[in-house]
Amino acid sequence: MIPSSDTWQLFLEQISMAPSADALETLDLQIFGRKQGNMTAAFKELGTLSQEARIQKAQELNGWKQKLTDAMETKKKELTAASHGSLAGTDGIDVTLELPEQETGHLHLIPEFIERVEEVFGRMGFEIAEGPEIETEEFNFNMLNIPATHPARDGQDTFWLEGSEDLLLRTQTSPVQIHYMQTHKPPFRMICPGRVYRKDADATHSPMFHQFEGLMIGKDISLANMKAVMITAIRELISPDVHFRFRTGFFPFVEPGLEVDIRWQGDETKSREGKWLEVVGCGMVHANVLKNVGIDPDEYQGFAFGFGIERMIMIKHQIPDLRAFYTGDLRFLRQFS
Ligand code: PHE
């Protein structure tokens, strides 16, 4: 039996009242589904009619088919428009809306500076190494040509670990030179940033501070190479027109030894205007140190250096007191975002 007009009329009403896209989909299947759709079945039945009746019914059915398809389309559009509308009302994104400004964090001055150090020395072919903060007396002093009775130990008084004879918090990153040379064959270039500990505490000294060590060993490395690397690093890390000077300096593990002072540009009170701040210790690695790690000083030579990170940042940003680095005061830190 081909359904009557009432049936199609009813479908039309159901379509116009469909509450959701799912409901519309179900109706679509009921009417046009290939297996059970009423319209599909009706068209199949046409074949059983006489030719005259068939032509007439076919016309009628095509009319309903058109109406129902149109109604479906219209309803579909209506439902999607409505769902967009409700999305806008709940979690839709209004791209014209101005949101309150979000505060984004940034690295602390010290790790930020260390990243920059790694970048600058990375470009000069230096590898980044690491070493322990708890050291033995052997690595921190003896192997670096500073025996127990050497007066150079006085300037590096540190924290010794309770219950052990020879464990201490390293006073310098220089023991990493020893670790590195014991495990690598020259030629090489390395830097090693890290924390170090001494008993001093005032505006330019803290019991914990940061250094980075550097080492370059090869067959014909000279003091001129060292100066070139120092000058490039200081200019890149502080500014191209920074004022600095080399002077001779004593460190038991280098010979000859140099220090680099950078002119302090002065704080608001101008108290340090024109003064020099010692920032770098460096020199040609002492033959005794090379021998200690089994490198033949007649075959290889090179230079080592140690930079004070806080002091570099103090000069770069005109910070008068290095204790500001560690208090976690956001009023201080936010100035450098
Ligand atoms: N370790 C020395 C210090 O802390 C600096 C230094 C490193 C000097 C390497 C020479 C060579 O003062």
Coordinates of C-alpha atoms and ligand atoms in Angstrom, one line a residue:
M1 CA 0.0 0.0 0.0
I2 CA 1.3 3.4 -0.9
P3 CA 0.8 5.7 2.1
S4 CA -1.8 8.4 1.8
S5 CA -1.2 12.1 1.9
D6 CA -2.0 12.1 5.6
T7 CA 1.1 10.1 6.3
W8 CA 3.4 12.5 4.4
Q9 CA 1.6 15.4 6.0
L10 CA 2.4 13.9 9.4
F11 CA 6.0 13.5 8.5
L12 CA 6.1 17.1 7.4
E13 CA 4.8 18.2 10.9
Q14 CA 7.3 15.9 12.7
I15 CA 10.1 17.4 10.7
S16 CA 9.2 20.9 11.5
M17 CA 9.0 20.0 15.2
A18 CA 12.1 17.9 15.4
P19 CA 13.9 18.9 18.6
S20 CA 17.4 17.9 17.6
A21 CA 19.7 16.9 14.7
D22 CA 19.5 13.3 16.0
A23 CA 15.7 13.3 15.8
L24 CA 15.9 14.7 12.3
E25 CA 18.3 12.0 11.4
T26 CA 15.9 9.3 12.6
L27 CA 13.0 10.9 10.6
D28 CA 15.3 11.0 7.5
L29 CA 15.8 7.2 7.9
Q30 CA 12.1 6.5 8.4
I31 CA 11.2 8.4 5.2
F32 CA 14.2 8.0 2.9
G33 CA 16.1 5.0 4.4
R34 CA 17.1 2.6 1.6
K35 CA 15.7 -0.5 3.4
Q36 CA 12.8 0.7 5.4
G37 CA 12.1 4.2 4.4
N38 CA 8.4 4.8 3.6
M39 CA 9.2 6.9 0.6
T40 CA 11.6 4.3 -0.8
A41 CA 9.0 1.6 -0.3
A42 CA 6.3 3.7 -1.9
F43 CA 8.4 4.2 -5.0
K44 CA 9.0 0.5 -5.2
E45 CA 5.3 -0.2 -5.1
L46 CA 4.7 2.0 -8.1
G47 CA 5.7 -1.0 -10.2
T48 CA 2.7 -2.9 -9.2
L49 CA 0.3 -0.3 -10.5
S50 CA -1.3 0.0 -13.9
Q51 CA 0.4 2.5 -16.2
E52 CA -2.1 5.3 -15.7
A53 CA -2.3 5.0 -11.9
R54 CA 1.5 4.7 -11.9
I55 CA 2.0 8.0 -13.7
Q56 CA -0.4 9.8 -11.4
K57 CA 1.0 8.3 -8.2
A58 CA 4.5 8.9 -9.3
Q59 CA 3.8 12.6 -9.8
E60 CA 2.1 12.8 -6.4
L61 CA 5.0 11.0 -4.7
N62 CA 7.6 13.2 -6.3
G63 CA 5.7 16.2 -5.1
W64 CA 5.8 15.0 -1.5
K65 CA 9.4 13.9 -1.8
Q66 CA 10.3 17.4 -2.8
K67 CA 8.4 19.0 0.0
L68 CA 9.8 16.6 2.6
T69 CA 13.4 17.1 1.3
D70 CA 13.0 20.9 1.4
A71 CA 11.5 20.7 4.9
M72 CA 14.4 18.5 6.0
E73 CA 17.0 21.0 4.7
T74 CA 15.3 24.0 6.3
K75 CA 15.1 22.2 9.6
K76 CA 18.7 21.1 9.5
K77 CA 19.8 24.7 8.9
E78 CA 17.6 25.9 11.7
L79 CA 19.0 23.3 14.2
T80 CA 22.7 24.0 13.4
A81 CA 22.1 27.8 13.6
A82 CA 20.5 27.2 17.0
S83 CA 23.4 25.1 18.2
H84 CA 25.9 27.7 17.2
G85 CA 23.8 30.3 19.1
S86 CA 23.8 28.2 22.2
L87 CA 27.6 27.6 21.9
A88 CA 28.2 31.4 21.8
G89 CA 26.2 31.7 25.0
T90 CA 28.2 29.1 26.9
D91 CA 31.7 28.2 25.9
G92 CA 32.0 29.8 22.5
I93 CA 35.0 32.1 21.8
D94 CA 34.3 35.7 21.4
V95 CA 37.3 36.9 19.5
T96 CA 36.4 40.5 20.0
L97 CA 36.5 40.3 23.8
E98 CA 39.4 42.0 25.6
L99 CA 40.6 39.8 28.4
P100 CA 42.4 41.1 31.5
E101 CA 46.1 40.9 30.9
Q102 CA 47.7 37.7 32.1
E103 CA 50.9 38.0 34.0
T104 CA 53.4 35.6 32.5
G105 CA 56.5 34.6 34.4
H106 CA 60.1 34.8 33.3
L107 CA 63.3 33.2 34.3
H108 CA 65.2 34.5 37.3
L109 CA 68.2 36.6 36.3
I110 CA 70.7 33.9 37.2
P111 CA 69.4 31.0 35.1
E112 CA 68.7 33.5 32.3
F113 CA 72.3 34.6 32.4
I114 CA 73.5 31.0 32.4
E115 CA 71.4 30.3 29.3
R116 CA 73.1 33.2 27.6
V117 CA 76.6 32.0 28.7
E118 CA 75.9 28.6 27.2
E119 CA 74.8 30.2 24.0
V120 CA 77.8 32.5 23.7
F121 CA 80.4 29.8 24.5
G122 CA 78.4 27.2 22.5
R123 CA 79.0 29.4 19.4
M124 CA 82.8 29.3 20.2
G125 CA 82.7 25.5 20.2
F126 CA 82.6 24.9 24.0
E127 CA 80.8 21.9 25.4
I128 CA 78.7 22.1 28.6
A129 CA 79.9 20.0 31.5
E130 CA 78.6 19.4 35.0
G131 CA 80.1 18.5 38.3
P132 CA 79.1 17.7 41.9
E133 CA 78.5 20.5 44.5
I134 CA 79.8 18.2 47.3
E135 CA 83.4 17.7 46.5
T136 CA 86.4 16.0 48.1
E137 CA 89.3 18.0 49.4
E138 CA 91.3 16.1 46.8
F139 CA 89.4 17.5 43.8
N140 CA 88.6 21.0 45.2
F141 CA 92.2 21.6 46.4
N142 CA 94.9 19.0 46.1
M143 CA 94.6 18.1 42.4
L144 CA 94.4 21.8 41.6
N145 CA 97.9 22.3 43.1
I146 CA 96.6 23.6 46.4
P147 CA 98.0 21.3 49.1
A148 CA 96.7 21.4 52.7
T149 CA 99.2 24.0 54.0
H150 CA 98.9 26.3 51.0
P151 CA 97.8 29.9 52.0
A152 CA 95.5 30.0 49.0
R153 CA 93.1 27.9 51.0
D154 CA 92.5 30.8 53.4
G155 CA 90.6 32.8 50.8
Q156 CA 88.3 29.8 50.2
D157 CA 87.1 28.8 53.6
T158 CA 84.0 26.8 53.1
F159 CA 81.5 24.3 54.7
W160 CA 82.7 20.9 55.6
L161 CA 80.3 18.0 55.9
E162 CA 79.8 16.7 59.4
G163 CA 81.0 13.2 60.0
S164 CA 83.5 13.1 57.1
E165 CA 87.1 13.9 56.9
D166 CA 87.4 15.3 53.5
L167 CA 83.9 16.2 52.1
L168 CA 83.1 19.9 51.5
L169 CA 80.8 22.2 49.5
R170 CA 83.0 23.2 46.6
T171 CA 84.5 26.6 46.8
Q172 CA 84.9 27.0 43.0
T173 CA 83.9 25.2 39.8
S174 CA 87.6 24.5 39.1
P175 CA 87.3 20.8 40.4
V176 CA 85.2 20.2 37.3
Q177 CA 88.4 20.8 35.3
I178 CA 89.9 17.8 37.0
H179 CA 86.8 15.6 36.5
Y180 CA 86.6 16.6 32.9
M181 CA 90.3 16.0 32.1
Q182 CA 90.2 12.6 33.8
T183 CA 87.4 11.5 31.4
H184 CA 88.2 13.3 28.2
K185 CA 91.2 13.2 25.8
P186 CA 92.4 16.6 24.5
P187 CA 91.9 18.6 22.4
F188 CA 88.7 19.9 24.0
R189 CA 86.8 23.0 25.1
M190 CA 84.3 23.0 27.9
I191 CA 82.4 25.3 30.2
C192 CA 80.6 24.4 33.4
P193 CA 78.2 26.7 35.2
G194 CA 77.2 25.9 38.8
R195 CA 76.9 26.8 42.4
V196 CA 79.8 27.3 44.7
Y197 CA 80.1 28.0 48.5
R198 CA 82.3 30.1 50.7
K199 CA 81.9 31.6 54.1
D200 CA 81.9 35.3 53.0
A201 CA 78.8 37.5 53.2
D202 CA 78.5 41.2 52.3
A203 CA 77.2 43.3 49.4
T204 CA 79.5 41.7 46.8
H205 CA 79.9 38.2 48.5
S206 CA 77.3 35.6 49.3
P207 CA 78.0 32.2 51.0
M208 CA 76.4 30.6 48.0
F209 CA 77.0 32.0 44.5
H210 CA 77.4 31.0 40.9
Q211 CA 80.4 30.6 38.7
F212 CA 81.2 29.2 35.4
E213 CA 84.4 27.4 34.7
G214 CA 86.0 27.1 31.3
L215 CA 88.8 24.9 29.9
M216 CA 90.4 24.7 26.6
I217 CA 93.3 22.3 26.0
G218 CA 95.1 21.5 22.8
K219 CA 98.6 21.3 21.2
D220 CA 99.2 24.9 20.6
I221 CA 96.8 27.0 22.7
S222 CA 98.3 30.3 23.8
L223 CA 97.6 33.1 26.2
A224 CA 96.5 35.2 23.1
N225 CA 93.8 32.6 22.4
M226 CA 92.7 33.0 26.0
K227 CA 92.5 36.8 25.9
A228 CA 90.5 36.6 22.7
V229 CA 88.0 34.2 24.3
M230 CA 87.8 36.4 27.4
I231 CA 87.3 39.6 25.5
T232 CA 84.6 38.1 23.2
A233 CA 82.7 36.6 26.2
I234 CA 82.8 39.8 28.3
R235 CA 81.6 42.0 25.4
E236 CA 78.9 39.5 24.4
L237 CA 77.7 38.9 28.0
I238 CA 77.7 42.5 29.2
S239 CA 77.9 45.0 26.3
P240 CA 80.2 45.7 23.4
D241 CA 81.5 48.9 24.9
V242 CA 82.2 47.6 28.5
H243 CA 85.4 48.8 30.1
F244 CA 87.7 46.1 31.5
R245 CA 91.3 45.4 32.2
F246 CA 93.6 42.4 32.5
R247 CA 96.0 42.3 35.5
T248 CA 98.2 39.5 36.7
G249 CA 96.7 37.4 39.4
F250 CA 97.7 34.4 41.4
F251 CA 95.9 31.0 41.3
P252 CA 97.9 27.9 42.2
F253 CA 96.4 25.9 39.3
V254 CA 97.4 28.4 36.5
E255 CA 100.8 29.8 35.4
P256 CA 100.8 32.6 34.4
G257 CA 97.5 33.8 36.0
L258 CA 95.4 36.8 35.1
E259 CA 92.3 38.5 36.5
V260 CA 89.9 40.6 34.6
D261 CA 88.3 43.6 36.3
I262 CA 85.3 45.3 34.8
R263 CA 84.5 48.9 35.5
W264 CA 81.5 49.3 37.7
Q265 CA 79.2 51.8 36.2
G266 CA 77.9 52.9 39.6
D267 CA 74.5 52.7 41.5
E268 CA 72.2 55.7 42.3
T269 CA 74.4 56.8 45.2
K270 CA 77.4 56.7 42.9
S271 CA 79.3 55.1 45.7
R272 CA 81.1 52.6 43.3
E273 CA 81.3 55.0 40.4
G274 CA 84.5 54.3 38.5
K275 CA 85.6 51.4 40.6
W276 CA 86.7 48.1 39.3
L277 CA 85.0 44.8 40.2
E278 CA 87.0 41.6 39.8
V279 CA 84.9 39.2 37.7
V280 CA 87.2 36.7 36.1
G281 CA 90.2 34.6 37.2
C282 CA 92.1 32.9 34.3
G283 CA 95.4 31.6 33.1
M284 CA 97.4 28.9 31.4
V285 CA 96.7 25.6 33.1
H286 CA 99.6 24.7 35.5
A287 CA 101.9 21.9 34.4
N288 CA 101.4 20.2 37.8
V289 CA 97.6 20.1 37.2
L290 CA 98.1 18.5 33.8
K291 CA 100.4 15.9 35.3
N292 CA 97.9 15.2 38.0
V293 CA 95.4 14.1 35.4
G294 CA 97.9 12.2 33.3
I295 CA 98.2 14.8 30.4
D296 CA 101.7 15.4 29.2
P297 CA 102.4 19.1 29.6
D298 CA 105.1 18.9 27.0
E299 CA 102.5 17.8 24.4
Y300 CA 99.4 19.7 25.5
Q301 CA 98.7 23.1 27.0
G302 CA 95.8 25.3 27.4
F303 CA 93.9 27.8 29.5
A304 CA 91.3 27.8 32.2
F305 CA 89.0 30.5 33.5
G306 CA 86.3 31.1 36.1
F307 CA 83.7 33.8 35.9
G308 CA 81.6 35.1 38.9
I309 CA 78.0 35.0 37.5
E310 CA 76.4 37.3 40.1
R311 CA 79.1 39.9 39.6
M312 CA 78.6 39.9 35.8
I313 CA 74.9 40.4 36.3
M314 CA 75.4 43.2 38.9
I315 CA 77.6 45.1 36.4
K316 CA 75.3 44.4 33.5
H317 CA 72.1 45.6 35.3
Q318 CA 73.7 48.1 37.7
I319 CA 72.6 46.1 40.8
P320 CA 74.3 47.5 43.9
D321 CA 73.8 44.6 46.3
L322 CA 74.0 40.9 45.2
R323 CA 71.9 39.8 48.1
A324 CA 68.8 41.0 46.1
F325 CA 69.3 37.9 43.9
Y326 CA 68.2 35.5 46.6
T327 CA 65.5 37.2 48.6
G328 CA 62.8 36.3 46.0
D329 CA 61.4 39.9 46.2
L330 CA 59.1 40.2 43.2
R331 CA 59.4 44.0 43.1
F332 CA 63.1 43.4 42.3
L333 CA 62.7 40.5 39.9
R334 CA 59.9 42.0 37.9
Q335 CA 62.2 44.8 36.7
F336 CA 64.0 42.4 34.5
S337 CA 61.2 40.7 32.6
Ligands
PHE1 N1 88.6 29.2 40.6 C1 89.1 30.5 40.7 C2 88.2 31.3 41.8 O1 87.2 30.8 42.1 C3 88.9 31.2 39.4 C4 89.8 30.6 38.3 C5 89.3 29.6 37.5 C6 91.1 31.1 38.1 C7 90.1 29.1 36.5 C8 91.9 30.6 37.2 C9 91.4 29.6 36.4 O2 88.6 32.3 42.2

